[in-house]
Amino acid sequence: MSDPHAAPAPAPIGVPPFAVIPGAQVQHTLQGQEQQIMELVEATYHLHAVGQSVNPPSYFLRFPDRPADRIIALPASIGGQARVDGLKWISSFPGNVQAGIPRASAVLILNDHDTGYPFACLESSIISATRTAAMAASAAHTLSQGRRTRPARVGFFGTGLIARYIHTFLAATGWSFDEIGVHDVCADSAAGFRSYLQATHATTTRITVHDSPEELIRSSDLLVFATVAGQPHVTDPAWFDHNPLVLHVSLRDLAPEILLASANIVDDVEHCLKADTSPHLAEQLTGNRDFLTGTLHDVTTGRVRLPQDRPVVFSPFGLGVLDLAVGKHVYDEAARTGQLHVIDGFFHEVSRYG
């Protein structure tokens, strides 16, 4: 006779099916979900801050004969309801742009929490751009709340895919601007981005392509740096005398002297102060981390208050847990709607003794 008080037997563990989710499906799933994805990113940052994630340092694969190119591995694990492990494998080959194809390409592998088996491979350049844009929009909302006036003039320094996604997320989560400034070292890219902006904004929004970085910076209350710069190229702190809010998404545009004259917010201290990012260079210059004001989570929870008399610079490394969270959301949506493309028999040797 069975014991009615006995604990239920654990469910048998099996090899999960393996699915492939291409870019078109990823894009379709995420389209129009900007507010939801921004909230998902904020929730993931909270899980990370309270210790419910594992996010080791990223590994950079570099090439002696191709110093501009790199491929980065971002392993991560999330607890909470997501309960998923995985890896983003993303390449950055700047020369692609001249060939007419995107600079970055990526895949995301999701691993089953219980067995460790990979259960999905997703095209991830769209996921990466989405989580980056959601992260930037969240920071813009959070960091602007304590300022005297909400920024009404935005400037985009760099006009590629990431800039377009950030603009989309800002517009979809309640931002509107009187003026939009644009600057890019490539005149064709700046013109193309301007055309995109003109197609998405009313004629009352003034859109200006600035010839010089100084013009763009001095005319913007909210600045978005989304370049492929490998070392600082903006060096004059005086350009920031009007105390703008700076989303330093590309991490290597600003000279250390600019950061030392600013309030500096990061998403994760240890990750941001590596790989010769601008915050890392500031640490090397000063020998300490006193220039850091705190993390975005510190601002969200009220542990840090932002000054009014200095620029505020947000330098996010962009954690692998964010890619996992967005990728798992895409997978769950595809599974819920019956649109998973499962590769039957992907794992072949599944019997221990043949």
mmCIF file of C-alpha atoms in Angstrom:
data_model
loop_
_atom_site.group_PDB
_atom_site.id
_atom_site.type_symbol
_atom_site.label_atom_id
_atom_site.label_comp_id
_atom_site.label_asym_id
_atom_site.label_seq_id
_atom_site.Cartn_x
_atom_site.Cartn_y
_atom_site.Cartn_z
ATOM 1 C CA MET A 1 0.000 0.000 0.000
ATOM 2 C CA SER A 2 1.423 3.366 -0.976
ATOM 3 C CA ASP A 3 2.146 6.030 1.630
ATOM 4 C CA PRO A 4 -0.212 9.008 1.011
ATOM 5 C CA HIS A 5 2.264 11.297 2.758
ATOM 6 C CA ALA A 6 5.250 10.288 0.660
ATOM 7 C CA ALA A 7 6.838 12.918 -1.555
ATOM 8 C CA PRO A 8 5.981 12.554 -5.248
ATOM 9 C CA ALA A 9 8.559 10.792 -7.359
ATOM 10 C CA PRO A 10 10.730 13.178 -9.343
ATOM 11 C CA ALA A 11 9.891 13.516 -13.000
ATOM 12 C CA PRO A 12 12.158 11.432 -15.219
ATOM 13 C CA ILE A 13 14.985 13.377 -16.807
ATOM 14 C CA GLY A 14 15.263 13.125 -20.571
ATOM 15 C CA VAL A 15 17.192 14.724 -23.394
ATOM 16 C CA PRO A 16 15.351 17.913 -24.387
ATOM 17 C CA PRO A 17 14.481 18.526 -28.039
ATOM 18 C CA PHE A 18 16.764 20.931 -29.872
ATOM 19 C CA ALA A 19 15.276 23.907 -31.718
ATOM 20 C CA VAL A 20 16.665 26.501 -34.125
ATOM 21 C CA ILE A 21 15.136 29.989 -34.114
ATOM 22 C CA PRO A 22 16.216 32.131 -37.097
ATOM 23 C CA GLY A 23 16.493 35.897 -37.170
ATOM 24 C CA ALA A 24 13.167 36.566 -38.869
ATOM 25 C CA GLN A 25 11.348 34.668 -36.119
ATOM 26 C CA VAL A 26 13.344 36.461 -33.411
ATOM 27 C CA GLN A 27 12.510 39.846 -34.915
ATOM 28 C CA HIS A 28 8.828 39.008 -35.342
ATOM 29 C CA THR A 29 8.591 37.858 -31.727
ATOM 30 C CA LEU A 30 10.232 40.983 -30.300
ATOM 31 C CA GLN A 31 8.567 43.555 -32.540
ATOM 32 C CA GLY A 32 6.322 45.931 -30.614
ATOM 33 C CA GLN A 33 7.416 44.561 -27.218
ATOM 34 C CA GLU A 34 9.785 47.385 -26.295
ATOM 35 C CA GLN A 35 8.138 48.200 -22.952
ATOM 36 C CA GLN A 36 7.943 44.533 -21.984
ATOM 37 C CA ILE A 37 11.566 43.865 -22.928
ATOM 38 C CA MET A 38 12.758 46.939 -21.039
ATOM 39 C CA GLU A 39 10.973 45.649 -17.932
ATOM 40 C CA LEU A 40 12.486 42.189 -18.497
ATOM 41 C CA VAL A 41 15.973 43.719 -18.653
ATOM 42 C CA GLU A 42 15.316 45.662 -15.444
ATOM 43 C CA ALA A 43 14.120 42.489 -13.704
ATOM 44 C CA THR A 44 17.235 40.640 -14.884
ATOM 45 C CA TYR A 45 19.515 43.374 -13.560
ATOM 46 C CA HIS A 46 17.722 42.977 -10.219
ATOM 47 C CA LEU A 47 18.321 39.203 -10.224
ATOM 48 C CA HIS A 48 21.988 39.865 -10.976
ATOM 49 C CA ALA A 49 22.268 42.446 -8.190
ATOM 50 C CA VAL A 50 20.801 40.092 -5.569
ATOM 51 C CA GLY A 51 23.044 37.184 -6.530
ATOM 52 C CA GLN A 52 20.663 35.059 -8.605
ATOM 53 C CA SER A 53 22.910 34.920 -11.636
ATOM 54 C CA VAL A 54 26.325 33.739 -12.704
ATOM 55 C CA ASN A 55 28.058 36.051 -15.141
ATOM 56 C CA PRO A 56 31.781 35.288 -15.588
ATOM 57 C CA PRO A 57 34.087 37.651 -17.442
ATOM 58 C CA SER A 58 33.657 37.678 -21.196
ATOM 59 C CA TYR A 59 36.354 35.980 -23.234
ATOM 60 C CA PHE A 60 37.788 37.923 -26.174
ATOM 61 C CA LEU A 61 39.147 35.930 -29.107
ATOM 62 C CA ARG A 62 41.541 38.252 -30.921
ATOM 63 C CA PHE A 63 43.708 37.766 -33.982
ATOM 64 C CA PRO A 64 47.309 39.040 -34.278
ATOM 65 C CA ASP A 65 46.958 39.513 -38.042
ATOM 66 C CA ARG A 66 43.493 41.187 -37.737
ATOM 67 C CA PRO A 67 43.677 43.509 -34.718
ATOM 68 C CA ALA A 68 40.365 45.257 -35.507
ATOM 69 C CA ASP A 69 38.405 41.997 -35.426
ATOM 70 C CA ARG A 70 37.259 40.000 -32.419
ATOM 71 C CA ILE A 71 34.817 37.296 -31.354
ATOM 72 C CA ILE A 72 33.493 37.393 -27.810
ATOM 73 C CA ALA A 73 32.078 34.579 -25.680
ATOM 74 C CA LEU A 74 29.633 35.599 -22.952
ATOM 75 C CA PRO A 75 28.685 32.626 -20.735
ATOM 76 C CA ALA A 76 25.936 33.223 -18.165
ATOM 77 C CA SER A 77 23.275 31.663 -15.969
ATOM 78 C CA ILE A 78 20.025 33.074 -14.578
ATOM 79 C CA GLY A 79 17.999 31.862 -11.624
ATOM 80 C CA GLY A 80 14.527 33.073 -10.793
ATOM 81 C CA GLN A 81 11.705 31.933 -13.053
ATOM 82 C CA ALA A 82 13.906 31.766 -16.155
ATOM 83 C CA ARG A 83 16.280 29.073 -14.800
ATOM 84 C CA VAL A 84 18.450 28.898 -17.878
ATOM 85 C CA ASP A 85 22.147 28.733 -18.695
ATOM 86 C CA GLY A 86 23.804 29.618 -21.963
ATOM 87 C CA LEU A 87 26.363 31.362 -24.111
ATOM 88 C CA LYS A 88 26.345 34.281 -26.534
ATOM 89 C CA TRP A 89 29.013 34.006 -29.236
ATOM 90 C CA ILE A 90 29.247 37.369 -31.005
ATOM 91 C CA SER A 91 31.735 38.624 -33.571
ATOM 92 C CA SER A 92 32.699 42.176 -34.428
ATOM 93 C CA PHE A 93 34.363 42.632 -37.804
ATOM 94 C CA PRO A 94 34.279 46.386 -38.629
ATOM 95 C CA GLY A 95 35.414 45.789 -42.203
ATOM 96 C CA ASN A 96 32.071 44.166 -42.946
ATOM 97 C CA VAL A 97 30.461 47.590 -43.134
ATOM 98 C CA GLN A 98 32.449 48.544 -46.251
ATOM 99 C CA ALA A 99 31.321 45.281 -47.831
ATOM 100 C CA GLY A 100 27.693 46.203 -47.199
ATOM 101 C CA ILE A 101 26.958 43.643 -44.468
ATOM 102 C CA PRO A 102 26.507 44.221 -40.709
ATOM 103 C CA ARG A 103 29.568 44.522 -38.505
ATOM 104 C CA ALA A 104 28.287 42.086 -35.875
ATOM 105 C CA SER A 105 26.918 38.563 -36.126
ATOM 106 C CA ALA A 106 25.934 36.309 -33.265
ATOM 107 C CA VAL A 107 24.292 33.134 -32.040
ATOM 108 C CA LEU A 108 22.868 32.362 -28.612
ATOM 109 C CA ILE A 109 22.874 28.856 -27.147
ATOM 110 C CA LEU A 110 20.375 28.053 -24.386
ATOM 111 C CA ASN A 111 21.196 25.155 -22.044
ATOM 112 C CA ASP A 112 18.704 23.168 -19.996
ATOM 113 C CA HIS A 113 18.929 23.904 -16.265
ATOM 114 C CA ASP A 114 18.567 20.252 -15.192
ATOM 115 C CA THR A 115 20.550 18.298 -17.799
ATOM 116 C CA GLY A 116 22.935 20.881 -19.240
ATOM 117 C CA TYR A 117 21.866 19.891 -22.744
ATOM 118 C CA PRO A 118 21.627 22.727 -25.273
ATOM 119 C CA PHE A 119 17.970 23.018 -26.244
ATOM 120 C CA ALA A 120 18.002 25.985 -28.626
ATOM 121 C CA CYS A 121 20.212 27.977 -30.976
ATOM 122 C CA LEU A 122 18.932 31.473 -31.773
ATOM 123 C CA GLU A 123 20.162 34.092 -34.207
ATOM 124 C CA SER A 124 21.376 36.654 -31.713
ATOM 125 C CA SER A 125 22.481 39.878 -33.380
ATOM 126 C CA ILE A 126 18.855 41.029 -33.053
ATOM 127 C CA ILE A 127 18.684 39.806 -29.448
ATOM 128 C CA SER A 128 21.956 41.592 -28.681
ATOM 129 C CA ALA A 129 20.770 44.851 -30.248
ATOM 130 C CA THR A 130 17.421 44.536 -28.465
ATOM 131 C CA ARG A 131 18.855 43.996 -25.007
ATOM 132 C CA THR A 132 21.371 46.809 -25.578
ATOM 133 C CA ALA A 133 18.610 49.205 -26.606
ATOM 134 C CA ALA A 134 16.387 48.129 -23.713
ATOM 135 C CA MET A 135 19.300 48.629 -21.320
ATOM 136 C CA ALA A 136 19.956 52.111 -22.716
ATOM 137 C CA ALA A 137 16.278 53.111 -22.576
ATOM 138 C CA SER A 138 15.983 51.865 -19.007
ATOM 139 C CA ALA A 139 19.040 53.891 -17.999
ATOM 140 C CA ALA A 140 17.675 56.989 -19.750
ATOM 141 C CA HIS A 141 14.427 56.708 -17.787
ATOM 142 C CA THR A 142 16.110 55.975 -14.461
ATOM 143 C CA LEU A 143 18.923 58.509 -14.653
ATOM 144 C CA SER A 144 16.758 61.362 -15.947
ATOM 145 C CA GLN A 145 14.272 61.143 -13.063
ATOM 146 C CA GLY A 146 16.474 63.035 -10.652
ATOM 147 C CA ARG A 147 17.402 65.817 -13.055
ATOM 148 C CA ARG A 148 15.816 69.270 -13.071
ATOM 149 C CA THR A 149 14.470 68.911 -16.597
ATOM 150 C CA ARG A 150 13.888 65.886 -18.806
ATOM 151 C CA PRO A 151 16.193 65.933 -21.840
ATOM 152 C CA ALA A 152 14.489 67.326 -24.935
ATOM 153 C CA ARG A 153 17.473 67.279 -27.322
ATOM 154 C CA VAL A 154 19.042 63.911 -28.127
ATOM 155 C CA GLY A 155 22.255 63.375 -30.054
ATOM 156 C CA PHE A 156 23.381 60.137 -31.687
ATOM 157 C CA PHE A 157 27.131 59.731 -32.070
ATOM 158 C CA GLY A 158 27.382 56.722 -34.369
ATOM 159 C CA THR A 159 24.492 55.755 -36.619
ATOM 160 C CA GLY A 160 24.513 51.985 -37.080
ATOM 161 C CA LEU A 161 22.124 49.227 -36.058
ATOM 162 C CA ILE A 162 22.517 49.843 -32.319
ATOM 163 C CA ALA A 163 21.686 53.542 -32.676
ATOM 164 C CA ARG A 164 18.550 52.654 -34.636
ATOM 165 C CA TYR A 165 17.435 50.141 -32.000
ATOM 166 C CA ILE A 166 18.088 52.598 -29.153
ATOM 167 C CA HIS A 167 16.051 55.270 -30.931
ATOM 168 C CA THR A 168 13.222 52.756 -31.435
ATOM 169 C CA PHE A 169 13.201 51.835 -27.741
ATOM 170 C CA LEU A 170 13.306 55.441 -26.587
ATOM 171 C CA ALA A 171 10.403 56.383 -28.867
ATOM 172 C CA ALA A 172 8.372 53.306 -27.879
ATOM 173 C CA THR A 173 8.806 53.845 -24.139
ATOM 174 C CA GLY A 174 7.575 57.420 -23.914
ATOM 175 C CA TRP A 175 10.391 59.681 -25.069
ATOM 176 C CA SER A 176 9.802 62.552 -27.458
ATOM 177 C CA PHE A 177 12.349 65.125 -28.547
ATOM 178 C CA ASP A 178 12.271 68.660 -29.902
ATOM 179 C CA GLU A 179 15.602 68.136 -31.621
ATOM 180 C CA ILE A 180 17.600 65.108 -32.772
ATOM 181 C CA GLY A 181 21.260 65.512 -33.660
ATOM 182 C CA VAL A 182 23.329 63.063 -35.693
ATOM 183 C CA HIS A 183 27.073 62.649 -36.189
ATOM 184 C CA ASP A 184 29.063 59.887 -37.830
ATOM 185 C CA VAL A 185 32.525 59.741 -39.355
ATOM 186 C CA CYS A 186 30.854 58.265 -42.444
ATOM 187 C CA ALA A 187 28.726 60.897 -44.182
ATOM 188 C CA ASP A 188 26.630 58.253 -45.960
ATOM 189 C CA SER A 189 25.777 56.578 -42.650
ATOM 190 C CA ALA A 190 24.762 59.895 -41.100
ATOM 191 C CA ALA A 191 22.585 60.700 -44.110
ATOM 192 C CA GLY A 192 20.977 57.279 -44.018
ATOM 193 C CA PHE A 193 20.171 57.603 -40.331
ATOM 194 C CA ARG A 194 18.721 61.047 -40.909
ATOM 195 C CA SER A 195 16.428 59.633 -43.588
ATOM 196 C CA TYR A 196 15.304 56.921 -41.178
ATOM 197 C CA LEU A 197 14.567 59.540 -38.508
ATOM 198 C CA GLN A 198 12.648 61.754 -40.926
ATOM 199 C CA ALA A 199 10.454 58.792 -41.853
ATOM 200 C CA THR A 200 9.617 58.058 -38.219
ATOM 201 C CA HIS A 201 9.125 61.577 -36.783
ATOM 202 C CA ALA A 202 6.667 64.387 -37.305
ATOM 203 C CA THR A 203 7.896 67.435 -39.177
ATOM 204 C CA THR A 204 7.923 69.373 -35.878
ATOM 205 C CA THR A 205 11.028 67.451 -34.748
ATOM 206 C CA ARG A 206 14.173 69.172 -35.946
ATOM 207 C CA ILE A 207 16.775 66.708 -37.255
ATOM 208 C CA THR A 208 20.317 67.972 -37.814
ATOM 209 C CA VAL A 209 23.437 66.253 -39.104
ATOM 210 C CA HIS A 210 26.397 67.844 -37.331
ATOM 211 C CA ASP A 211 29.747 68.052 -39.053
ATOM 212 C CA SER A 212 31.787 67.992 -35.855
ATOM 213 C CA PRO A 213 31.609 66.004 -32.616
ATOM 214 C CA GLU A 214 31.736 69.218 -30.595
ATOM 215 C CA GLU A 215 28.623 70.595 -32.308
ATOM 216 C CA LEU A 216 26.672 67.429 -31.602
ATOM 217 C CA ILE A 217 27.726 67.177 -27.967
ATOM 218 C CA ARG A 218 27.140 70.826 -27.070
ATOM 219 C CA SER A 219 23.664 70.789 -28.669
ATOM 220 C CA SER A 220 22.409 67.628 -26.883
ATOM 221 C CA ASP A 221 20.922 67.087 -23.419
ATOM 222 C CA LEU A 222 20.907 63.300 -23.916
ATOM 223 C CA LEU A 223 23.842 61.772 -25.793
ATOM 224 C CA VAL A 224 23.998 58.250 -27.203
ATOM 225 C CA PHE A 225 27.452 56.933 -28.095
ATOM 226 C CA ALA A 226 27.069 53.862 -30.317
ATOM 227 C CA THR A 227 30.311 53.613 -32.282
ATOM 228 C CA VAL A 228 32.920 50.941 -32.972
ATOM 229 C CA ALA A 229 35.730 53.026 -31.459
ATOM 230 C CA GLY A 230 38.574 51.018 -29.982
ATOM 231 C CA GLN A 231 40.079 53.916 -28.020
ATOM 232 C CA PRO A 232 38.972 57.358 -26.788
ATOM 233 C CA HIS A 233 38.477 60.002 -29.461
ATOM 234 C CA VAL A 234 36.433 62.568 -27.490
ATOM 235 C CA THR A 235 38.896 64.263 -25.175
ATOM 236 C CA ASP A 236 37.707 67.740 -24.127
ATOM 237 C CA PRO A 237 35.684 67.877 -20.873
ATOM 238 C CA ALA A 238 34.601 71.446 -21.744
ATOM 239 C CA TRP A 239 32.284 70.082 -24.435
ATOM 240 C CA PHE A 240 30.175 68.646 -21.593
ATOM 241 C CA ASP A 241 29.912 71.859 -19.545
ATOM 242 C CA HIS A 242 26.107 71.844 -19.969
ATOM 243 C CA ASN A 243 25.956 68.611 -17.895
ATOM 244 C CA PRO A 244 24.203 66.246 -20.315
ATOM 245 C CA LEU A 245 23.084 62.687 -19.620
ATOM 246 C CA VAL A 246 25.415 60.406 -21.593
ATOM 247 C CA LEU A 247 24.619 56.833 -22.610
ATOM 248 C CA HIS A 248 28.151 55.644 -23.281
ATOM 249 C CA VAL A 249 27.006 52.364 -24.850
ATOM 250 C CA SER A 250 30.129 51.746 -26.920
ATOM 251 C CA LEU A 251 32.339 52.140 -23.818
ATOM 252 C CA ARG A 252 35.540 53.423 -25.428
ATOM 253 C CA ASP A 253 34.684 56.848 -26.850
ATOM 254 C CA LEU A 254 35.435 59.112 -23.874
ATOM 255 C CA ALA A 255 38.842 60.059 -22.535
ATOM 256 C CA PRO A 256 39.398 59.342 -18.823
ATOM 257 C CA GLU A 257 39.505 63.082 -18.106
ATOM 258 C CA ILE A 258 35.850 63.372 -19.152
ATOM 259 C CA LEU A 259 34.837 60.576 -16.799
ATOM 260 C CA LEU A 260 36.797 62.152 -13.946
ATOM 261 C CA ALA A 261 34.740 65.343 -14.398
ATOM 262 C CA SER A 262 31.446 63.409 -14.407
ATOM 263 C CA ALA A 263 29.200 61.282 -12.230
ATOM 264 C CA ASN A 264 29.775 57.731 -13.447
ATOM 265 C CA ILE A 265 27.198 54.954 -13.367
ATOM 266 C CA VAL A 266 27.924 51.418 -14.595
ATOM 267 C CA ASP A 267 25.838 48.269 -14.797
ATOM 268 C CA ASP A 268 28.495 46.045 -13.192
ATOM 269 C CA VAL A 269 31.733 47.360 -11.733
ATOM 270 C CA GLU A 270 33.990 44.372 -12.355
ATOM 271 C CA HIS A 271 32.835 43.833 -15.923
ATOM 272 C CA CYS A 272 33.046 47.501 -16.927
ATOM 273 C CA LEU A 273 36.542 48.029 -15.604
ATOM 274 C CA LYS A 274 38.220 45.609 -17.994
ATOM 275 C CA ALA A 275 39.443 45.395 -21.591
ATOM 276 C CA ASP A 276 40.575 49.055 -21.807
ATOM 277 C CA THR A 277 37.105 50.544 -21.634
ATOM 278 C CA SER A 278 37.022 54.241 -20.764
ATOM 279 C CA PRO A 279 36.240 53.441 -17.090
ATOM 280 C CA HIS A 280 39.133 50.965 -17.076
ATOM 281 C CA LEU A 281 41.463 53.642 -18.466
ATOM 282 C CA ALA A 282 40.249 56.041 -15.771
ATOM 283 C CA GLU A 283 41.083 53.449 -13.127
ATOM 284 C CA GLN A 284 44.540 52.953 -14.614
ATOM 285 C CA LEU A 285 45.106 56.722 -14.687
ATOM 286 C CA THR A 286 44.053 57.348 -11.080
ATOM 287 C CA GLY A 287 44.987 54.043 -9.480
ATOM 288 C CA ASN A 288 41.567 53.783 -7.824
ATOM 289 C CA ARG A 289 37.825 53.556 -8.460
ATOM 290 C CA ASP A 290 36.796 56.658 -6.570
ATOM 291 C CA PHE A 291 35.456 58.214 -9.787
ATOM 292 C CA LEU A 292 32.610 55.665 -9.840
ATOM 293 C CA THR A 293 29.358 57.007 -8.396
ATOM 294 C CA GLY A 294 27.644 53.618 -8.336
ATOM 295 C CA THR A 295 25.664 51.118 -10.367
ATOM 296 C CA LEU A 296 22.343 51.513 -12.107
ATOM 297 C CA HIS A 297 20.846 49.261 -9.428
ATOM 298 C CA ASP A 298 22.199 51.652 -6.761
ATOM 299 C CA VAL A 299 20.302 54.497 -8.435
ATOM 300 C CA THR A 300 17.144 52.419 -8.828
ATOM 301 C CA THR A 301 17.118 51.460 -5.151
ATOM 302 C CA GLY A 302 17.915 54.989 -3.934
ATOM 303 C CA ARG A 303 21.349 54.162 -2.545
ATOM 304 C CA VAL A 304 22.918 56.717 -4.895
ATOM 305 C CA ARG A 305 21.697 60.225 -5.690
ATOM 306 C CA LEU A 306 22.917 61.918 -8.833
ATOM 307 C CA PRO A 307 24.446 65.419 -8.806
ATOM 308 C CA GLN A 308 22.949 68.247 -10.835
ATOM 309 C CA ASP A 309 26.206 70.086 -11.463
ATOM 310 C CA ARG A 310 28.093 67.474 -13.486
ATOM 311 C CA PRO A 311 27.515 65.331 -16.564
ATOM 312 C CA VAL A 312 26.103 61.884 -15.791
ATOM 313 C CA VAL A 313 27.769 59.113 -17.809
ATOM 314 C CA PHE A 314 26.278 55.621 -17.976
ATOM 315 C CA SER A 315 28.832 53.057 -19.170
ATOM 316 C CA PRO A 316 27.201 49.622 -19.492
ATOM 317 C CA PHE A 317 29.257 46.553 -20.289
ATOM 318 C CA GLY A 318 26.127 44.659 -21.286
ATOM 319 C CA LEU A 319 25.894 41.425 -19.353
ATOM 320 C CA GLY A 320 25.384 37.988 -20.839
ATOM 321 C CA VAL A 321 22.458 37.418 -18.478
ATOM 322 C CA LEU A 322 20.510 40.043 -20.445
ATOM 323 C CA ASP A 323 20.944 38.076 -23.675
ATOM 324 C CA LEU A 324 19.842 34.922 -21.877
ATOM 325 C CA ALA A 325 16.724 36.592 -20.522
ATOM 326 C CA VAL A 326 15.674 37.990 -23.892
ATOM 327 C CA GLY A 327 16.570 34.763 -25.703
ATOM 328 C CA LYS A 328 14.579 32.639 -23.254
ATOM 329 C CA HIS A 329 11.622 35.005 -23.730
ATOM 330 C CA VAL A 330 11.810 34.487 -27.500
ATOM 331 C CA TYR A 331 12.045 30.712 -27.058
ATOM 332 C CA ASP A 332 9.074 30.622 -24.669
ATOM 333 C CA GLU A 333 6.969 32.690 -27.075
ATOM 334 C CA ALA A 334 7.837 30.413 -29.991
ATOM 335 C CA ALA A 335 6.994 27.346 -27.905
ATOM 336 C CA ARG A 336 3.725 28.886 -26.670
ATOM 337 C CA THR A 337 2.556 29.629 -30.201
ATOM 338 C CA GLY A 338 3.639 26.244 -31.574
ATOM 339 C CA GLN A 339 6.261 27.756 -33.870
ATOM 340 C CA LEU A 340 9.416 26.018 -32.640
ATOM 341 C CA HIS A 341 11.490 24.488 -35.438
ATOM 342 C CA VAL A 342 12.766 21.332 -33.727
ATOM 343 C CA ILE A 343 15.649 19.377 -35.250
ATOM 344 C CA ASP A 344 14.638 15.757 -34.733
ATOM 345 C CA GLY A 345 17.449 13.485 -33.594
ATOM 346 C CA PHE A 346 19.949 16.328 -33.140
ATOM 347 C CA PHE A 347 21.458 14.438 -30.192
ATOM 348 C CA HIS A 348 22.105 10.965 -31.559
ATOM 349 C CA GLU A 349 24.138 9.049 -28.972
ATOM 350 C CA VAL A 350 21.728 9.208 -26.040
ATOM 351 C CA SER A 351 21.931 5.619 -24.787
ATOM 352 C CA ARG A 352 24.841 4.975 -22.468
ATOM 353 C CA TYR A 353 25.448 1.456 -23.681
ATOM 354 C CA GLY A 354 24.410 1.860 -27.293
#
